[in-house]
Amino acid sequence: MACFILHPWFGWMALLGGGTLLGLTLLTDLTTRRPLDVASQAAREAGEQARATMRGGEVLRAMGMLGALRSRWRRRHDEAIRLQARASDRAGLITAATKFTRMFLQTMVLGVGAYLAIHGEISAGSMIAASIIMGRTLAPIEAVVGHWKSFTAARRSYARLADIVGRIGLEPQRVMLPRPRGLIETENLVVAAPGSPTAILHDVSVRLEPGSVVGIIGPSAAGKSTLVRAITGVWPITSGAVRIDGADLRHWDPQALGRHLGYLPQDVELFDGTVAQNIARFDTQDDAAIVSVAQRAGCHDLIQALPDGYNTRIGSGGHGLSGGQRQRIALARAMYGDPSLVVLDEPNASLDQAGEAALMRAVADLRERGTTVVIVTHKVSLLAGADQILMLEGGTLRASGPADQILTQVSGPRPVPALVATGGRAMPENERLSEIQRSAG
């Protein structure tokens, strides 16, 4: 408007210049958006691969995989750098064109102003004023073009955060339910892995009585771990229901319910901190309770043998401990706080004979306290004292019943040594599982 007041020619030049710079801004967006998006995705994939490589560093080094994975990471990283460089080159070219356009327009304003001043249409002061106003008008637009890359990066980051927050949603205020007794029920349960449309569990309905010891058996990929992840709320359910003491799992506050659950996953994960902090779940530390639960879990002597006992610091993932040590400390963590439900997924995977004996004593201790215990295992001998057995196959419940009945069919009526001594063939465990599946079907 000020340029139009000084002279219409100045006004039209300002409009033309502003429109040109805005057009260059749009051109910057069109030419850099896709390369930056692809580069950002490639950088995230490279970062995720690097973190996964660090977690499995010992395995990779032992099997000579480090070189191949390093080359794979470098290809992704180089692709991200190449795409970012391409986008930066395009943005830099357009930024240079923007600066040239602004300087050219200001020069034109001075030239046109001199022409108008010579012909007496404006004064020399108006010419200088028009140049200053033109510069102040175009400078913000030029700055937008120069910082467009940062603006688009911020926009993409905001979109990713909004997507994450949208998926999580706001947790509704829930009524605090009383401590559960440990009654677990599932009804027509269908579960898929997070982000996958393919169901792993199909129409599973079970009832686990409070204070009972329940074993879950079946071949690999039968859905055993998926079932316990659904029961504990680790994975969302696709359809059906999980109920704890008659209340739908969704009605429980996750933090409040978590204090009444103990979970020992198949892949044990400890966290950066002391042994005591890990056992206490990084909650307010009760030394007496920590020592007591370690003794019940059979890992007190093991912890005392560590350099600083319960104050020994362990790295992320339990770095510095053996697999058996991690598993036994994680068992104590699962038992901490006298939970109503304890889920043990392949709890003997890294245990020696002494560790298995300690595990059996811990399960017996939990039963005496009225805790519902769910054990996922391929080793049927761990379920000798169980009350109920669930057999899964292909994501469906193939058999369910009293432990004596199911284990008799799995293990046979006579002990294996007697069969071997009389010249009979000891039936492998997978054949026993097939036999019970046929009888249950």
mmCIF file of C-alpha atoms in Angstrom, residues 164 228 231:
data_model
loop_
_atom_site.group_PDB
_atom_site.id
_atom_site.type_symbol
_atom_site.label_atom_id
_atom_site.label_comp_id
_atom_site.label_asym_id
_atom_site.label_seq_id
_atom_site.Cartn_x
_atom_site.Cartn_y
_atom_site.Cartn_z
ATOM 1 C CA ILE A 164 1.683 -41.365 17.794
ATOM 2 C CA VAL A 228 -0.072 -64.547 27.893
ATOM 3 C CA ILE A 231 -3.804 -61.747 29.354
#
